[in-house]
Amino acid sequence: MQQNTFDAQLQLPSRELKNIASTLIGFEKHYEILKKHLMLVLMSDQIENWSKKYHQQILPLCEVIKQRYPLFLFSGDVGTGKTVTAECVANRLTSDMEREGYLLKMSTRVRGRGLHGEMSQLIQEAFENLKTQAGKKRLSFLLIDEADSIASLRSTEQMHQEEKAAVNTLIQKIDNIRRSGGRAVVFLCTNRANVIDQAIVRRAAKHIEFSRPSKIQCRELLIQDLNGINVTNEEIDELADITSSGGHYGDIGYTYSDFRLRYFPEALARAFPDQGLNFDILKRTALETKPSPRVA
């Protein structure tokens, strides 16, 4: 049933993910924040050695830290880079630790067809696969995208019994994965952190909130992606003004995916094949390509 459980299964480290990471604005900042927390989870057996080295004893805190769950929650608006960051973080960490790794990306089809017990069974299969890969003495990562589809609050009246059972199963499996010997990590990505069950939120070793790019980040992205196009710094600033929050579209600016999946392709389509891309086309396209609405 694995074809219903996973959208992708990747060997790590991956050159493709390394290349993608180099294009992600703000990736290094996210990675440096997460790396230490991931190392605490994946290298829990070395915490006592650290304590002896720097404190000449095993601190009670060591046991507390070792009880953390290998769960990381990424939340934020659609198109802000949650999923691709999770993939690239797993890839970079595998490379930095000079280990082999395996990334499993759970499919939204894990919700199944509504048959009794099917969703819980698919979740169990996903975690069993994660456990199997971790058992091969390599770092294993399970990425659950659109996590709100299987991890919603159990207190809502509209929630079906089957969905509540699936959330219970997910919590149980997250608890169990702590026994993987520091080789397995779960990433949950969601556009709606407010609907994630609190029992899952509490288990997160780290919760990173992703936002739409600031004006500075918009400018950085424009400079990077428009490299080779004849635009001045002043024109880049004007484009950043239009596309960032507080600009032409009021309090909502472009997401990263708005730039790369909508704005840049639209501008290129207006120029190709009869002329080169220039500031006039870029500005006109920015003024006519609205940002994605926020997720309620």
mmCIF file of C-alpha atoms in Angstrom:
data_model
loop_
_atom_site.group_PDB
_atom_site.id
_atom_site.type_symbol
_atom_site.label_atom_id
_atom_site.label_comp_id
_atom_site.label_asym_id
_atom_site.label_seq_id
_atom_site.Cartn_x
_atom_site.Cartn_y
_atom_site.Cartn_z
ATOM 1 C CA MET A 1 0.000 0.000 0.000
ATOM 2 C CA GLN A 2 3.061 2.273 -0.050
ATOM 3 C CA GLN A 3 1.985 3.828 -3.347
ATOM 4 C CA ASN A 4 -0.942 5.327 -1.413
ATOM 5 C CA THR A 5 1.202 6.447 1.498
ATOM 6 C CA PHE A 6 4.088 8.369 -0.049
ATOM 7 C CA ASP A 7 4.414 11.006 -2.757
ATOM 8 C CA ALA A 8 8.190 10.687 -2.738
ATOM 9 C CA GLN A 9 10.996 8.603 -1.266
ATOM 10 C CA LEU A 10 14.470 10.098 -1.634
ATOM 11 C CA GLN A 11 17.983 8.972 -0.818
ATOM 12 C CA LEU A 12 19.973 11.652 0.993
ATOM 13 C CA PRO A 13 22.135 13.597 0.524
ATOM 14 C CA SER A 14 20.657 14.786 -2.766
ATOM 15 C CA ARG A 15 22.447 17.127 -5.164
ATOM 16 C CA GLU A 16 19.082 18.390 -6.434
ATOM 17 C CA LEU A 17 17.982 19.454 -2.934
ATOM 18 C CA LYS A 18 21.376 21.052 -2.351
ATOM 19 C CA ASN A 19 20.877 23.157 -5.485
ATOM 20 C CA ILE A 20 17.339 24.082 -4.449
ATOM 21 C CA ALA A 21 18.555 25.183 -1.004
ATOM 22 C CA SER A 22 20.972 27.624 -2.646
ATOM 23 C CA THR A 23 17.987 29.460 -4.174
ATOM 24 C CA LEU A 24 15.891 29.675 -0.990
ATOM 25 C CA ILE A 25 15.895 33.137 0.544
ATOM 26 C CA GLY A 26 16.325 32.845 4.306
ATOM 27 C CA PHE A 27 17.237 29.148 4.245
ATOM 28 C CA GLU A 28 20.554 29.583 6.076
ATOM 29 C CA LYS A 29 18.822 31.389 8.936
ATOM 30 C CA HIS A 30 16.206 28.649 9.295
ATOM 31 C CA TYR A 31 18.818 25.932 9.077
ATOM 32 C CA GLU A 32 21.073 27.434 11.749
ATOM 33 C CA ILE A 33 18.079 27.682 14.113
ATOM 34 C CA LEU A 34 16.997 24.102 13.453
ATOM 35 C CA LYS A 35 20.389 22.423 13.263
ATOM 36 C CA LYS A 36 21.122 22.620 16.997
ATOM 37 C CA HIS A 37 17.676 21.321 17.931
ATOM 38 C CA LEU A 38 17.907 18.501 15.399
ATOM 39 C CA MET A 39 21.323 17.537 16.729
ATOM 40 C CA LEU A 40 19.929 17.361 20.275
ATOM 41 C CA VAL A 41 17.329 14.902 19.012
ATOM 42 C CA LEU A 42 19.602 12.876 16.755
ATOM 43 C CA MET A 43 22.659 12.867 19.025
ATOM 44 C CA SER A 44 20.964 12.346 22.389
ATOM 45 C CA ASP A 45 23.533 9.680 23.284
ATOM 46 C CA GLN A 46 26.233 12.355 23.298
ATOM 47 C CA ILE A 47 24.488 14.770 25.662
ATOM 48 C CA GLU A 48 25.946 13.067 28.745
ATOM 49 C CA ASN A 49 29.442 13.313 27.271
ATOM 50 C CA TRP A 50 28.890 17.029 26.704
ATOM 51 C CA SER A 51 27.724 17.422 30.295
ATOM 52 C CA LYS A 52 30.777 15.649 31.697
ATOM 53 C CA LYS A 53 33.106 17.722 29.538
ATOM 54 C CA TYR A 54 31.699 21.130 30.427
ATOM 55 C CA HIS A 55 30.098 20.549 33.851
ATOM 56 C CA GLN A 56 32.144 17.611 35.214
ATOM 57 C CA GLN A 57 28.937 15.722 35.964
ATOM 58 C CA ILE A 58 25.782 14.406 34.334
ATOM 59 C CA LEU A 59 23.275 17.172 34.808
ATOM 60 C CA PRO A 60 19.645 16.255 35.590
ATOM 61 C CA LEU A 61 18.826 18.397 32.558
ATOM 62 C CA CYS A 62 20.374 15.724 30.316
ATOM 63 C CA GLU A 63 17.553 13.296 31.021
ATOM 64 C CA VAL A 64 14.966 16.014 30.467
ATOM 65 C CA ILE A 65 16.424 16.871 27.059
ATOM 66 C CA LYS A 66 16.542 13.222 26.029
ATOM 67 C CA GLN A 67 12.765 13.036 26.511
ATOM 68 C CA ARG A 68 12.084 15.505 23.683
ATOM 69 C CA TYR A 69 10.071 14.272 20.735
ATOM 70 C CA PRO A 70 11.770 14.152 17.315
ATOM 71 C CA LEU A 71 8.974 16.313 15.931
ATOM 72 C CA PHE A 72 9.290 19.681 14.186
ATOM 73 C CA LEU A 73 6.312 21.841 13.231
ATOM 74 C CA PHE A 74 6.451 24.285 10.318
ATOM 75 C CA SER A 75 3.486 26.622 9.924
ATOM 76 C CA GLY A 76 2.674 29.600 7.745
ATOM 77 C CA ASP A 77 0.821 30.846 4.717
ATOM 78 C CA VAL A 78 0.698 28.946 1.439
ATOM 79 C CA GLY A 79 3.828 29.499 -0.637
ATOM 80 C CA THR A 80 6.133 30.625 2.168
ATOM 81 C CA GLY A 81 8.566 27.706 1.749
ATOM 82 C CA LYS A 82 7.658 25.319 4.573
ATOM 83 C CA THR A 83 7.789 22.042 2.665
ATOM 84 C CA VAL A 84 10.855 22.757 0.556
ATOM 85 C CA THR A 85 12.689 24.040 3.640
ATOM 86 C CA ALA A 86 11.926 20.798 5.493
ATOM 87 C CA GLU A 87 13.273 18.793 2.560
ATOM 88 C CA CYS A 88 16.412 20.899 2.286
ATOM 89 C CA VAL A 89 17.029 20.898 6.048
ATOM 90 C CA ALA A 90 16.916 17.093 6.084
ATOM 91 C CA ASN A 91 19.298 17.016 3.147
ATOM 92 C CA ARG A 92 21.791 19.522 4.601
ATOM 93 C CA LEU A 93 21.814 17.866 8.017
ATOM 94 C CA THR A 94 22.497 14.470 6.462
ATOM 95 C CA SER A 95 25.414 15.965 4.564
ATOM 96 C CA ASP A 96 26.787 17.929 7.549
ATOM 97 C CA MET A 97 26.687 14.843 9.772
ATOM 98 C CA GLU A 98 28.348 12.798 6.993
ATOM 99 C CA ARG A 99 25.646 10.177 7.169
ATOM 100 C CA GLU A 100 23.328 8.432 4.759
ATOM 101 C CA GLY A 101 19.737 9.558 4.902
ATOM 102 C CA TYR A 102 16.256 8.766 3.638
ATOM 103 C CA LEU A 103 13.319 11.135 3.167
ATOM 104 C CA LEU A 104 9.731 9.920 3.063
ATOM 105 C CA LYS A 105 7.115 12.453 1.987
ATOM 106 C CA MET A 106 3.649 11.390 3.083
ATOM 107 C CA SER A 107 0.874 11.786 0.542
ATOM 108 C CA THR A 108 -2.372 13.615 1.269
ATOM 109 C CA ARG A 109 -3.944 10.376 0.026
ATOM 110 C CA VAL A 110 -3.206 9.084 3.510
ATOM 111 C CA ARG A 111 -6.726 10.244 4.346
ATOM 112 C CA GLY A 112 -7.838 7.203 2.381
ATOM 113 C CA ARG A 113 -11.271 6.610 0.914
ATOM 114 C CA GLY A 114 -13.201 6.933 4.142
ATOM 115 C CA LEU A 115 -13.173 3.215 4.936
ATOM 116 C CA HIS A 116 -13.249 2.289 8.607
ATOM 117 C CA GLY A 117 -9.744 2.262 10.041
ATOM 118 C CA GLU A 118 -8.069 3.036 6.712
ATOM 119 C CA MET A 119 -6.552 6.404 7.666
ATOM 120 C CA SER A 120 -5.086 5.007 10.879
ATOM 121 C CA GLN A 121 -3.698 2.027 8.973
ATOM 122 C CA LEU A 122 -1.992 4.274 6.418
ATOM 123 C CA ILE A 123 -0.433 6.379 9.185
ATOM 124 C CA GLN A 124 0.831 3.221 10.858
ATOM 125 C CA GLU A 125 2.376 2.070 7.584
ATOM 126 C CA ALA A 126 4.127 5.417 7.120
ATOM 127 C CA PHE A 127 5.717 5.239 10.568
ATOM 128 C CA GLU A 128 6.632 1.584 10.159
ATOM 129 C CA ASN A 129 8.485 2.519 6.974
ATOM 130 C CA LEU A 130 10.227 5.354 8.826
ATOM 131 C CA LYS A 131 11.216 2.929 11.589
ATOM 132 C CA THR A 132 12.521 0.427 9.034
ATOM 133 C CA GLN A 133 14.690 3.044 7.319
ATOM 134 C CA ALA A 134 16.029 4.272 10.678
ATOM 135 C CA GLY A 135 16.831 0.668 11.542
ATOM 136 C CA LYS A 136 19.290 0.636 8.650
ATOM 137 C CA LYS A 137 21.482 2.970 10.737
ATOM 138 C CA ARG A 138 20.840 6.034 8.622
ATOM 139 C CA LEU A 139 19.037 9.283 9.329
ATOM 140 C CA SER A 140 15.389 8.958 8.349
ATOM 141 C CA PHE A 141 12.933 11.791 7.893
ATOM 142 C CA LEU A 142 9.150 11.664 7.533
ATOM 143 C CA LEU A 143 7.597 14.791 6.017
ATOM 144 C CA ILE A 144 3.851 15.188 6.511
ATOM 145 C CA ASP A 145 2.607 18.015 4.320
ATOM 146 C CA GLU A 146 -0.815 19.621 4.844
ATOM 147 C CA ALA A 147 -0.699 18.123 8.320
ATOM 148 C CA ASP A 148 -3.990 19.761 9.298
ATOM 149 C CA SER A 149 -5.728 17.165 7.107
ATOM 150 C CA ILE A 150 -4.785 14.384 9.541
ATOM 151 C CA ALA A 151 -3.846 16.183 12.759
ATOM 152 C CA SER A 152 -6.808 18.490 13.438
ATOM 153 C CA LEU A 153 -8.214 19.301 16.854
ATOM 154 C CA ARG A 154 -10.126 16.334 18.266
ATOM 155 C CA SER A 155 -12.401 18.685 20.219
ATOM 156 C CA THR A 156 -14.290 19.957 17.177
ATOM 157 C CA GLU A 157 -17.879 18.746 16.938
ATOM 158 C CA GLN A 158 -17.642 18.252 13.176
ATOM 159 C CA MET A 159 -14.791 15.761 13.480
ATOM 160 C CA HIS A 160 -15.677 12.229 12.426
ATOM 161 C CA GLN A 161 -14.760 9.336 14.711
ATOM 162 C CA GLU A 162 -12.466 7.959 12.025
ATOM 163 C CA GLU A 163 -10.520 11.240 11.983
ATOM 164 C CA LYS A 164 -10.219 11.253 15.787
ATOM 165 C CA ALA A 165 -8.843 7.728 15.673
ATOM 166 C CA ALA A 166 -6.280 8.819 13.074
ATOM 167 C CA VAL A 167 -5.100 11.711 15.293
ATOM 168 C CA ASN A 168 -4.782 9.300 18.218
ATOM 169 C CA THR A 169 -2.728 6.970 16.024
ATOM 170 C CA LEU A 170 -0.499 9.842 14.879
ATOM 171 C CA ILE A 171 0.171 10.879 18.492
ATOM 172 C CA GLN A 172 0.952 7.294 19.473
ATOM 173 C CA LYS A 173 3.383 6.870 16.588
ATOM 174 C CA ILE A 174 5.133 10.155 17.378
ATOM 175 C CA ASP A 175 5.554 8.903 20.945
ATOM 176 C CA ASN A 176 6.930 5.574 19.732
ATOM 177 C CA ILE A 177 9.438 7.096 17.331
ATOM 178 C CA ARG A 178 11.441 8.391 20.293
ATOM 179 C CA ARG A 179 12.677 4.814 20.615
ATOM 180 C CA SER A 180 14.396 4.897 17.220
ATOM 181 C CA GLY A 181 17.787 5.517 18.805
ATOM 182 C CA GLY A 182 18.129 9.077 17.539
ATOM 183 C CA ARG A 183 17.829 8.261 13.855
ATOM 184 C CA ALA A 184 14.297 9.406 12.917
ATOM 185 C CA VAL A 185 12.693 12.837 12.638
ATOM 186 C CA VAL A 186 9.161 13.895 11.719
ATOM 187 C CA PHE A 187 8.363 17.231 10.040
ATOM 188 C CA LEU A 188 4.771 18.481 10.092
ATOM 189 C CA CYS A 189 3.924 21.309 7.678
ATOM 190 C CA THR A 190 0.631 23.164 7.846
ATOM 191 C CA ASN A 191 -1.044 26.313 6.579
ATOM 192 C CA ARG A 192 -3.342 26.339 9.615
ATOM 193 C CA ALA A 193 -1.444 25.841 12.863
ATOM 194 C CA ASN A 194 -4.509 26.952 14.807
ATOM 195 C CA VAL A 195 -6.372 23.738 13.911
ATOM 196 C CA ILE A 196 -3.560 21.312 14.794
ATOM 197 C CA ASP A 197 -4.394 19.250 17.887
ATOM 198 C CA GLN A 198 -2.675 20.716 20.944
ATOM 199 C CA ALA A 199 -1.304 17.343 22.001
ATOM 200 C CA ILE A 200 0.731 17.362 18.785
ATOM 201 C CA VAL A 201 1.754 21.022 19.083
ATOM 202 C CA ARG A 202 3.027 20.387 22.630
ATOM 203 C CA ARG A 203 5.212 17.538 21.382
ATOM 204 C CA ALA A 204 7.037 19.680 18.824
ATOM 205 C CA ALA A 205 10.717 20.113 19.693
ATOM 206 C CA LYS A 206 10.632 23.322 17.667
ATOM 207 C CA HIS A 207 7.844 25.281 15.993
ATOM 208 C CA ILE A 208 8.973 27.536 13.135
ATOM 209 C CA GLU A 209 6.515 30.066 11.742
ATOM 210 C CA PHE A 210 7.052 31.053 8.118
ATOM 211 C CA SER A 211 5.958 34.469 6.885
ATOM 212 C CA ARG A 212 5.758 36.165 3.513
ATOM 213 C CA PRO A 213 9.030 37.819 2.468
ATOM 214 C CA SER A 214 9.804 41.261 3.837
ATOM 215 C CA LYS A 215 10.779 44.095 1.512
ATOM 216 C CA ILE A 216 14.449 43.274 2.108
ATOM 217 C CA GLN A 217 13.833 39.614 1.278
ATOM 218 C CA CYS A 218 11.797 40.544 -1.809
ATOM 219 C CA ARG A 219 14.708 42.678 -2.950
ATOM 220 C CA GLU A 220 17.161 39.840 -2.314
ATOM 221 C CA LEU A 221 15.008 37.420 -4.315
ATOM 222 C CA LEU A 222 14.595 39.893 -7.188
ATOM 223 C CA ILE A 223 18.348 40.505 -7.365
ATOM 224 C CA GLN A 224 19.033 36.770 -7.366
ATOM 225 C CA ASP A 225 16.413 35.709 -9.903
ATOM 226 C CA LEU A 226 16.762 38.691 -12.236
ATOM 227 C CA ASN A 227 20.524 38.381 -12.472
ATOM 228 C CA GLY A 228 21.585 39.143 -16.069
ATOM 229 C CA ILE A 229 18.562 41.376 -16.786
ATOM 230 C CA ASN A 230 19.298 45.072 -17.319
ATOM 231 C CA VAL A 231 17.613 46.594 -14.267
ATOM 232 C CA THR A 232 19.080 49.181 -11.897
ATOM 233 C CA ASN A 233 19.168 49.071 -8.108
ATOM 234 C CA GLU A 234 16.518 51.792 -8.024
ATOM 235 C CA GLU A 235 14.260 49.726 -10.285
ATOM 236 C CA ILE A 236 14.780 46.647 -8.085
ATOM 237 C CA ASP A 237 13.762 48.779 -5.101
ATOM 238 C CA GLU A 238 10.607 49.866 -6.920
ATOM 239 C CA LEU A 239 9.680 46.276 -7.737
ATOM 240 C CA ALA A 240 10.292 45.310 -4.102
ATOM 241 C CA ASP A 241 8.038 48.170 -2.993
ATOM 242 C CA ILE A 242 5.228 46.927 -5.240
ATOM 243 C CA THR A 243 5.459 43.254 -4.291
ATOM 244 C CA SER A 244 6.092 43.435 -0.517
ATOM 245 C CA SER A 245 3.652 44.039 2.306
ATOM 246 C CA GLY A 246 2.687 47.693 2.638
ATOM 247 C CA GLY A 247 3.192 48.315 -1.058
ATOM 248 C CA HIS A 248 0.836 48.368 -4.019
ATOM 249 C CA TYR A 249 -1.376 45.590 -2.592
ATOM 250 C CA GLY A 250 -1.709 46.985 0.925
ATOM 251 C CA ASP A 251 -0.986 44.781 3.918
ATOM 252 C CA ILE A 252 -0.489 41.602 1.877
ATOM 253 C CA GLY A 253 2.594 41.016 -0.217
ATOM 254 C CA TYR A 254 3.822 38.269 -2.507
ATOM 255 C CA THR A 255 4.721 34.816 -1.232
ATOM 256 C CA TYR A 256 7.862 33.111 -2.521
ATOM 257 C CA SER A 257 5.737 30.933 -4.769
ATOM 258 C CA ASP A 258 3.911 34.021 -6.071
ATOM 259 C CA PHE A 259 7.247 35.243 -7.396
ATOM 260 C CA ARG A 260 8.441 31.994 -8.901
ATOM 261 C CA LEU A 261 5.245 30.319 -10.034
ATOM 262 C CA ARG A 262 3.204 33.333 -11.123
ATOM 263 C CA TYR A 263 5.031 36.664 -11.409
ATOM 264 C CA PHE A 264 8.264 35.659 -13.150
ATOM 265 C CA PRO A 265 6.582 33.248 -15.608
ATOM 266 C CA GLU A 266 3.967 35.899 -16.464
ATOM 267 C CA ALA A 267 6.640 38.542 -17.086
ATOM 268 C CA LEU A 268 8.655 36.130 -19.226
ATOM 269 C CA ALA A 269 5.562 35.167 -21.224
ATOM 270 C CA ARG A 270 4.952 38.836 -22.022
ATOM 271 C CA ALA A 271 8.476 39.236 -23.419
ATOM 272 C CA PHE A 272 9.017 35.888 -25.149
ATOM 273 C CA PRO A 273 9.782 35.404 -28.018
ATOM 274 C CA ASP A 274 9.860 38.888 -29.521
ATOM 275 C CA GLN A 275 11.835 40.968 -27.004
ATOM 276 C CA GLY A 276 14.066 40.848 -23.962
ATOM 277 C CA LEU A 277 12.772 41.171 -20.436
ATOM 278 C CA ASN A 278 13.002 44.748 -19.170
ATOM 279 C CA PHE A 279 11.890 46.897 -16.271
ATOM 280 C CA ASP A 280 8.741 48.165 -17.991
ATOM 281 C CA ILE A 281 7.462 44.609 -18.455
ATOM 282 C CA LEU A 282 8.478 43.623 -14.924
ATOM 283 C CA LYS A 283 6.757 46.632 -13.369
ATOM 284 C CA ARG A 284 3.577 46.294 -15.412
ATOM 285 C CA THR A 285 3.397 42.589 -14.592
ATOM 286 C CA ALA A 286 3.887 43.267 -10.857
ATOM 287 C CA LEU A 287 1.097 45.839 -10.890
ATOM 288 C CA GLU A 288 -1.265 43.372 -12.584
ATOM 289 C CA THR A 289 -0.365 40.116 -10.797
ATOM 290 C CA LYS A 290 -2.085 40.021 -7.436
ATOM 291 C CA PRO A 291 -0.569 38.151 -4.477
ATOM 292 C CA SER A 292 -2.192 34.956 -3.254
ATOM 293 C CA PRO A 293 -4.856 35.519 -0.580
ATOM 294 C CA ARG A 294 -4.084 34.542 2.971
ATOM 295 C CA VAL A 295 -5.362 31.212 4.247
ATOM 296 C CA ALA A 296 -8.123 31.748 6.775
#
